[in-house]
């Protein structure tokens, strides 16, 4: 079995996965959303202190598995430095105490492997990662052959939902509240410009749209927020769809996946499904409970790394907050 730990942002999570079968034997996540909601975003020092309380509490429950552990895996990059270090120190202590290998897992690779929790991996794959920290398009051939072909130039897709929710004083995280609010709104009431629609570049950008929404929010009353939310969601998604279409013209996908916290968005899922029809490509999605940050995806990725003996020495595994793929 592999014990995996995730603490890259505001979720403390630990999983135990059986190496031979990929079966998830234990999985728990303590989310800090409520604590950060009053600040409209994640406060790193507060997140770090909450991991210090939550991680040992969860680890206690995993004690029965300790004699069967063959490795301990942990997210060591990218994320918030002060929260990553909490998981990494716990993983190092376990690796030393139990004399088992240590595996450092990239959080973005974890999101990709969230598709394959308790499943066989299906590769090669074109993947769009949409989370709070990232918006990037990748060609994935294997765990160590991931090529990023487009990324955001400023804010990420999920982050733009968080910022719009903050403008409307709707708390954190913004994705689910904006999606719910948008259901009762007129998506064509506000004619926001689709970012980079005249640019041939395949890249993403959300800061211009965010500023346009800010002006609309400032000029509106609360009754109009649903229309703003729906119009924003339509345009934010149209931007992804336009760029994906452009990329697919030259690189038609056989199999396409959306991963990351914001891949839970139903409107985005429907639009992507529709866009893929002419390409005849299959759409893979993670189960809803595995879209946002969790240790099960880290454990799934770690199984691949375990088989490749991609282990780290305890003194060599570093936290890399800014790492990119
Ligand atoms: O992957 P994740 O849990 O954490 C990061 O690695 O960043 O993603 C969290 C992000 C947040 O920005 C949140 O607002 C967004 O995913 N999100 C959504 C939805 N659910 C979560 N964005 C849009 N629509 C949703 N339904
Ligand atoms: Zn994430």
Tab-separated table of C-alpha atoms and ligand atoms in Angstrom:
chain	number	residue	atom	x	y	z
A	1	UNK	CA	0.000	0.000	0.000
A	2	UNK	CA	0.972	3.628	-0.530
A	3	UNK	CA	0.003	6.344	1.925
A	4	UNK	CA	-0.356	9.710	0.143
A	5	UNK	CA	-0.585	13.217	1.564
A	6	UNK	CA	-1.932	16.415	-0.044
A	7	UNK	CA	-1.540	19.886	1.512
A	8	UNK	CA	-0.720	22.168	-1.438
A	9	UNK	CA	-3.481	24.688	-0.669
A	10	UNK	CA	-6.526	24.606	1.604
A	11	UNK	CA	-7.359	20.893	1.770
A	12	UNK	CA	-5.692	18.502	4.237
A	13	UNK	CA	-6.045	15.044	2.769
A	14	UNK	CA	-4.558	11.567	3.227
A	15	UNK	CA	-5.268	8.385	1.273
A	16	UNK	CA	-4.139	4.770	1.369
A	17	UNK	CA	-4.117	2.963	-1.981
A	18	UNK	CA	-3.362	-0.681	-2.741
A	19	UNK	CA	-0.473	-0.829	-5.194
A	20	UNK	CA	-1.391	-4.052	-7.019
A	21	UNK	CA	-5.070	-3.236	-7.628
A	22	UNK	CA	-5.225	0.581	-7.404
A	23	UNK	CA	-8.027	0.174	-4.878
A	24	UNK	CA	-8.600	3.128	-2.583
A	25	UNK	CA	-8.618	1.664	0.930
A	26	UNK	CA	-8.845	4.908	2.888
A	27	UNK	CA	-9.448	8.521	1.901
A	28	UNK	CA	-10.170	11.555	4.012
A	29	UNK	CA	-10.128	15.262	3.348
A	30	UNK	CA	-10.617	18.150	5.756
A	31	UNK	CA	-11.374	21.295	3.796
A	32	UNK	CA	-10.660	24.779	5.118
A	33	UNK	CA	-13.145	26.591	2.877
A	34	UNK	CA	-15.230	27.922	5.775
A	35	UNK	CA	-12.209	29.376	7.547
A	36	UNK	CA	-11.005	31.205	4.427
A	37	UNK	CA	-14.468	32.299	3.225
A	38	UNK	CA	-14.518	35.444	5.366
A	39	UNK	CA	-11.300	36.640	3.649
A	40	UNK	CA	-12.547	35.946	0.099
A	41	UNK	CA	-9.527	33.731	-0.639
A	42	UNK	CA	-6.931	31.454	0.911
A	43	UNK	CA	-4.756	33.058	3.605
A	44	UNK	CA	-1.489	31.052	3.443
A	45	UNK	CA	-0.416	31.353	7.111
A	46	UNK	CA	-3.899	30.402	8.327
A	47	UNK	CA	-3.950	27.468	5.881
A	48	UNK	CA	-0.592	26.286	7.188
A	49	UNK	CA	-1.766	26.390	10.832
A	50	UNK	CA	-4.944	24.483	9.951
A	51	UNK	CA	-2.904	21.736	8.216
A	52	UNK	CA	-0.839	21.392	11.411
A	53	UNK	CA	-4.048	20.474	13.248
A	54	UNK	CA	-5.817	18.448	10.569
A	55	UNK	CA	-3.073	16.257	9.083
A	56	UNK	CA	-2.045	14.479	12.334
A	57	UNK	CA	-5.730	13.944	13.155
A	58	UNK	CA	-6.253	12.129	9.847
A	59	UNK	CA	-2.955	10.257	10.112
A	60	UNK	CA	-4.033	8.739	13.446
A	61	UNK	CA	-6.864	6.972	11.605
A	62	UNK	CA	-4.346	5.414	9.190
A	63	UNK	CA	-2.308	3.671	11.901
A	64	UNK	CA	-3.765	0.195	11.143
A	65	UNK	CA	-2.300	0.439	7.623
A	66	UNK	CA	1.254	1.335	8.749
A	67	UNK	CA	2.617	-2.262	8.780
A	68	UNK	CA	1.459	-2.750	5.158
A	69	UNK	CA	2.911	0.465	3.717
A	70	UNK	CA	5.480	0.082	0.948
A	71	UNK	CA	5.909	3.832	0.292
A	72	UNK	CA	4.752	7.277	1.352
A	73	UNK	CA	3.890	9.855	-1.299
A	74	UNK	CA	3.386	13.595	-0.918
A	75	UNK	CA	2.618	16.639	-3.042
A	76	UNK	CA	5.845	18.663	-3.014
A	77	UNK	CA	5.100	21.064	-5.907
A	78	UNK	CA	3.528	23.466	-6.968
A	79	UNK	CA	1.332	25.223	-4.393
A	80	UNK	CA	1.696	27.425	-1.325
A	81	UNK	CA	5.182	26.976	0.132
A	82	UNK	CA	3.998	27.248	3.750
A	83	UNK	CA	1.337	24.567	3.300
A	84	UNK	CA	3.304	22.168	1.066
A	85	UNK	CA	5.976	21.980	3.746
A	86	UNK	CA	3.486	20.603	6.295
A	87	UNK	CA	2.715	17.545	4.159
A	88	UNK	CA	6.316	17.089	3.081
A	89	UNK	CA	7.639	17.071	6.677
A	90	UNK	CA	5.011	14.552	7.714
A	91	UNK	CA	5.871	12.311	4.741
A	92	UNK	CA	9.599	12.506	5.479
A	93	UNK	CA	9.049	11.589	9.133
A	94	UNK	CA	6.947	8.582	8.106
A	95	UNK	CA	9.459	7.440	5.498
A	96	UNK	CA	12.246	7.534	8.099
A	97	UNK	CA	10.216	5.955	10.917
A	98	UNK	CA	8.864	3.108	8.766
A	99	UNK	CA	12.002	2.734	6.575
A	100	UNK	CA	10.007	2.983	3.354
A	101	UNK	CA	10.620	4.930	0.110
A	102	UNK	CA	9.469	8.535	-0.268
A	103	UNK	CA	7.766	9.709	-3.473
A	104	UNK	CA	7.355	13.417	-4.325
A	105	UNK	CA	4.339	14.007	-6.586
A	106	UNK	CA	3.666	17.077	-8.729
A	107	UNK	CA	0.179	18.387	-7.904
A	108	UNK	CA	-0.694	18.943	-11.588
A	109	UNK	CA	0.248	15.337	-12.419
A	110	UNK	CA	-1.988	14.377	-9.501
A	111	UNK	CA	-4.921	16.203	-11.108
A	112	UNK	CA	-4.289	14.346	-14.391
A	113	UNK	CA	-4.263	10.989	-12.586
A	114	UNK	CA	-7.505	11.886	-10.762
A	115	UNK	CA	-9.050	10.550	-13.989
A	116	UNK	CA	-7.710	7.092	-13.227
A	117	UNK	CA	-8.512	6.596	-9.532
A	118	UNK	CA	-9.476	2.917	-9.185
A	119	UNK	CA	-9.175	2.676	-12.980
A	120	UNK	CA	-6.636	1.746	-15.657
A	121	UNK	CA	-4.760	4.711	-17.128
A	122	UNK	CA	-5.894	5.655	-20.632
A	123	UNK	CA	-3.091	7.345	-22.581
A	124	UNK	CA	-2.147	9.264	-24.717
A	125	UNK	CA	-4.492	12.052	-23.776
A	126	UNK	CA	-4.972	15.776	-24.339
A	127	UNK	CA	-5.802	17.388	-20.983
A	128	UNK	CA	-7.168	20.785	-19.996
A	129	UNK	CA	-6.385	21.574	-16.357
A	130	UNK	CA	-8.670	24.235	-14.873
A	131	UNK	CA	-8.075	24.913	-11.204
A	132	UNK	CA	-7.610	27.806	-8.810
A	133	UNK	CA	-3.914	28.066	-9.609
A	134	UNK	CA	-3.705	26.803	-13.205
A	135	UNK	CA	-5.275	26.900	-16.629
A	136	UNK	CA	-3.212	24.876	-19.052
A	137	UNK	CA	-3.536	22.533	-21.983
A	138	UNK	CA	-1.262	19.492	-22.002
A	139	UNK	CA	-0.381	16.525	-24.190
A	140	UNK	CA	0.111	13.569	-21.863
A	141	UNK	CA	1.842	10.380	-22.955
A	142	UNK	CA	2.893	9.118	-19.554
A	143	UNK	CA	3.634	10.236	-16.020
A	144	UNK	CA	7.000	11.683	-17.058
A	145	UNK	CA	6.060	12.768	-20.580
A	146	UNK	CA	3.736	15.726	-20.191
A	147	UNK	CA	4.065	18.615	-22.614
A	148	UNK	CA	2.258	21.905	-21.906
A	149	UNK	CA	1.043	23.441	-25.157
A	150	UNK	CA	-0.877	26.451	-23.809
A	151	UNK	CA	-1.178	28.220	-20.483
A	152	UNK	CA	-2.711	31.312	-18.944
A	153	UNK	CA	-0.912	34.620	-19.255
A	154	UNK	CA	-2.425	35.962	-16.018
A	155	UNK	CA	-5.304	34.686	-13.827
A	156	UNK	CA	-6.588	31.124	-13.968
A	157	UNK	CA	-10.125	30.042	-14.880
A	158	UNK	CA	-11.068	29.004	-11.307
A	159	UNK	CA	-9.393	32.082	-9.844
A	160	UNK	CA	-11.517	34.333	-12.054
A	161	UNK	CA	-14.660	32.728	-10.551
A	162	UNK	CA	-13.207	33.323	-7.072
A	163	UNK	CA	-12.523	36.975	-7.852
A	164	UNK	CA	-15.963	37.604	-9.355
A	165	UNK	CA	-17.570	36.009	-6.266
A	166	UNK	CA	-15.429	38.228	-4.049
A	167	UNK	CA	-16.608	41.340	-5.941
A	168	UNK	CA	-20.192	40.272	-5.170
A	169	UNK	CA	-19.303	39.446	-1.520
A	170	UNK	CA	-20.291	35.815	-2.030
A	171	UNK	CA	-17.381	34.257	-0.127
A	172	UNK	CA	-14.849	31.605	-1.176
A	173	UNK	CA	-14.552	29.411	-3.208
A	174	UNK	CA	-16.337	31.314	-5.941
A	175	UNK	CA	-16.785	28.568	-8.550
A	176	UNK	CA	-19.786	26.748	-7.091
A	177	UNK	CA	-21.603	29.951	-5.962
A	178	UNK	CA	-21.170	31.657	-9.325
A	179	UNK	CA	-22.313	28.515	-11.151
A	180	UNK	CA	-25.428	28.309	-8.947
A	181	UNK	CA	-26.183	32.032	-9.259
A	182	UNK	CA	-25.740	31.840	-13.045
A	183	UNK	CA	-28.567	29.281	-13.303
A	184	UNK	CA	-31.116	32.054	-12.657
A	185	UNK	CA	-29.434	34.644	-14.828
A	186	UNK	CA	-29.604	35.819	-18.430
A	187	UNK	CA	-26.256	34.801	-19.961
A	188	UNK	CA	-26.679	37.296	-22.826
A	189	UNK	CA	-27.604	40.338	-20.751
A	190	UNK	CA	-23.962	41.468	-20.567
A	191	UNK	CA	-21.923	41.384	-23.729
A	192	UNK	CA	-18.435	40.907	-22.237
A	193	UNK	CA	-15.679	40.540	-24.822
A	194	UNK	CA	-14.261	37.029	-25.197
A	195	UNK	CA	-10.573	37.306	-24.186
A	196	UNK	CA	-7.951	37.069	-26.980
A	197	UNK	CA	-10.662	36.330	-29.565
A	198	UNK	CA	-8.772	38.210	-32.259
A	199	UNK	CA	-5.388	36.808	-31.358
A	200	UNK	CA	-4.063	33.773	-33.270
A	201	UNK	CA	-2.127	32.821	-30.145
A	202	UNK	CA	-3.211	29.711	-28.289
A	203	UNK	CA	-3.076	30.969	-24.719
A	204	UNK	CA	-5.527	31.944	-22.001
A	205	UNK	CA	-6.179	35.224	-20.205
A	206	UNK	CA	-8.756	36.212	-17.599
A	207	UNK	CA	-7.613	39.547	-16.200
A	208	UNK	CA	-9.377	41.664	-18.892
A	209	UNK	CA	-12.666	39.812	-18.427
A	210	UNK	CA	-12.332	40.147	-14.653
A	211	UNK	CA	-11.951	43.919	-14.975
A	212	UNK	CA	-14.964	44.174	-17.307
A	213	UNK	CA	-17.010	42.227	-14.762
A	214	UNK	CA	-15.786	44.529	-11.978
A	215	UNK	CA	-17.138	47.569	-13.849
A	216	UNK	CA	-20.468	45.812	-14.398
A	217	UNK	CA	-20.724	44.838	-10.703
A	218	UNK	CA	-19.961	48.398	-9.606
A	219	UNK	CA	-22.722	49.763	-11.848
A	220	UNK	CA	-25.308	47.111	-10.942
A	221	UNK	CA	-27.596	46.400	-8.021
A	222	UNK	CA	-27.699	42.982	-6.340
A	223	UNK	CA	-30.727	41.879	-8.386
A	224	UNK	CA	-28.559	42.004	-11.507
A	225	UNK	CA	-25.781	39.798	-10.099
A	226	UNK	CA	-27.322	36.608	-11.518
A	227	UNK	CA	-27.214	38.081	-15.043
A	228	UNK	CA	-23.603	39.170	-14.528
A	229	UNK	CA	-22.654	35.711	-13.198
A	230	UNK	CA	-24.330	33.946	-16.137
A	231	UNK	CA	-22.788	36.299	-18.708
A	232	UNK	CA	-19.356	35.970	-17.102
A	233	UNK	CA	-19.552	32.153	-17.013
A	234	UNK	CA	-20.646	32.063	-20.671
A	235	UNK	CA	-17.749	34.269	-21.822
A	236	UNK	CA	-15.114	32.648	-19.563
A	237	UNK	CA	-16.099	29.273	-21.033
A	238	UNK	CA	-16.381	30.569	-24.623
A	239	UNK	CA	-12.745	31.669	-24.340
A	240	UNK	CA	-11.623	28.126	-23.437
A	241	UNK	CA	-13.762	26.627	-26.207
A	242	UNK	CA	-12.442	29.039	-28.884
A	243	UNK	CA	-8.831	28.285	-28.044
A	244	UNK	CA	-9.411	24.530	-27.805
A	245	UNK	CA	-11.098	24.529	-31.232
A	246	UNK	CA	-8.170	26.413	-32.714
A	247	UNK	CA	-5.683	23.971	-31.207
A	248	UNK	CA	-7.699	20.910	-32.248
A	249	UNK	CA	-7.760	22.060	-35.897
A	250	UNK	CA	-4.055	21.339	-36.105
A	251	UNK	CA	-3.997	18.597	-33.444
A	252	UNK	CA	-7.276	16.658	-33.523
A	253	UNK	CA	-7.722	14.856	-30.200
A	254	UNK	CA	-8.625	11.178	-29.904
A	255	UNK	CA	-9.192	11.376	-26.227
A	256	UNK	CA	-9.664	14.615	-24.293
A	257	UNK	CA	-10.018	15.269	-20.565
A	258	UNK	CA	-10.770	18.205	-18.282
A	259	UNK	CA	-9.364	18.034	-14.755
A	260	UNK	CA	-8.954	20.315	-11.717
A	261	UNK	CA	-11.406	21.895	-9.289
A	262	UNK	CA	-13.187	23.965	-11.944
A	263	UNK	CA	-13.786	20.876	-14.126
A	264	UNK	CA	-16.769	20.283	-11.821
A	265	UNK	CA	-18.538	23.151	-13.611
A	266	UNK	CA	-21.542	21.661	-15.412
A	267	UNK	CA	-21.829	24.425	-17.998
A	268	UNK	CA	-18.159	23.954	-18.964
A	269	UNK	CA	-18.629	20.167	-19.191
A	270	UNK	CA	-21.646	20.571	-21.509
A	271	UNK	CA	-19.940	23.101	-23.761
A	272	UNK	CA	-16.818	20.958	-24.124
A	273	UNK	CA	-18.908	17.869	-24.853
A	274	UNK	CA	-20.701	19.780	-27.617
A	275	UNK	CA	-17.468	21.149	-29.078
A	276	UNK	CA	-15.901	17.663	-29.254
A	277	UNK	CA	-18.751	16.160	-31.329
A	278	UNK	CA	-17.346	17.018	-34.798
A	279	UNK	CA	-13.954	15.641	-33.764
A	280	UNK	CA	-15.441	12.324	-32.678
A	281	UNK	CA	-13.226	12.446	-29.601
A	282	UNK	CA	-13.982	10.808	-26.267
A	283	UNK	CA	-14.320	13.075	-23.227
A	284	UNK	CA	-12.872	11.815	-19.955
A	285	UNK	CA	-13.847	13.464	-16.674
A	286	UNK	CA	-12.849	12.811	-13.078
A	287	UNK	CA	-15.570	11.824	-10.670
A	288	UNK	CA	-16.944	14.992	-9.061
A	289	UNK	CA	-15.511	14.094	-5.639
A	290	UNK	CA	-12.009	13.865	-7.156
A	291	UNK	CA	-12.061	17.141	-9.172
A	292	UNK	CA	-10.900	19.359	-6.320
A	293	UNK	CA	-7.691	18.757	-4.381
A	294	UNK	CA	-7.421	15.354	-2.721
A	295	UNK	CA	-4.857	12.756	-1.690
A	296	UNK	CA	-6.446	9.911	-3.699
A	297	UNK	CA	-5.163	11.462	-6.949
A	298	UNK	CA	-1.690	11.808	-5.412
A	299	UNK	CA	-1.795	8.132	-4.438
A	300	UNK	CA	-2.901	7.117	-7.955
A	301	UNK	CA	-0.014	9.037	-9.548
A	302	UNK	CA	2.359	7.626	-6.928
A	303	UNK	CA	1.555	4.045	-7.988
A	304	UNK	CA	2.997	4.812	-11.453
A	305	UNK	CA	6.069	6.395	-9.866
A	306	UNK	CA	6.494	3.477	-7.449
A	307	UNK	CA	6.649	1.029	-10.348
A	308	UNK	CA	9.288	3.224	-12.008
A	309	UNK	CA	11.176	3.454	-8.706
A	310	UNK	CA	10.930	7.256	-8.965
A	311	UNK	CA	11.772	7.642	-5.288
A	312	UNK	CA	13.452	10.533	-3.486
A	313	UNK	CA	15.966	10.488	-0.672
A	314	UNK	CA	14.495	12.244	2.355
A	315	UNK	CA	17.232	14.877	2.328
A	316	UNK	CA	16.713	15.564	-1.391
A	317	UNK	CA	12.951	16.086	-1.611
A	318	UNK	CA	12.295	19.819	-1.716
A	319	UNK	CA	9.210	21.976	-1.747
A	320	UNK	CA	8.934	23.876	-5.019
A	321	UNK	CA	6.043	26.341	-4.748
A	322	UNK	CA	6.417	27.788	-8.248
A	323	UNK	CA	7.220	24.675	-10.278
A	324	UNK	CA	5.617	24.435	-13.727
A	325	UNK	CA	4.957	21.571	-16.106
B	1	LIG	O1	-8.083	22.027	-8.085
B	1	LIG	P1	-8.570	22.880	-6.979
B	1	LIG	O2	-9.367	22.242	-5.874
B	1	LIG	O3	-7.393	23.656	-6.299
B	1	LIG	C1	-6.279	24.105	-7.010
B	1	LIG	O4	-5.385	23.275	-7.293
B	1	LIG	O5	-6.284	25.304	-7.336
B	1	LIG	O6	-9.438	24.044	-7.655
B	1	LIG	C2	-10.099	25.021	-6.901
B	1	LIG	C3	-10.687	26.028	-7.857
B	1	LIG	C4	-11.242	27.262	-7.165
B	1	LIG	O7	-10.797	28.410	-7.870
B	1	LIG	C5	-12.752	27.095	-7.308
B	1	LIG	O8	-13.493	28.299	-7.336
B	1	LIG	C6	-12.833	26.375	-8.638
B	1	LIG	O9	-11.771	25.450	-8.601
B	1	LIG	N1	-14.122	25.689	-8.803
B	1	LIG	C7	-15.016	26.000	-9.761
B	1	LIG	C8	-16.149	25.176	-9.538
B	1	LIG	N2	-15.885	24.378	-8.454
B	1	LIG	C9	-14.630	24.715	-8.017
B	1	LIG	N3	-14.968	26.906	-10.759
B	1	LIG	C10	-16.046	26.992	-11.564
B	1	LIG	N4	-17.177	26.263	-11.415
B	1	LIG	C11	-17.274	25.333	-10.413
B	1	LIG	N5	-18.366	24.609	-10.259
B	2	LIG	ZN1	-5.448	21.470	-7.377
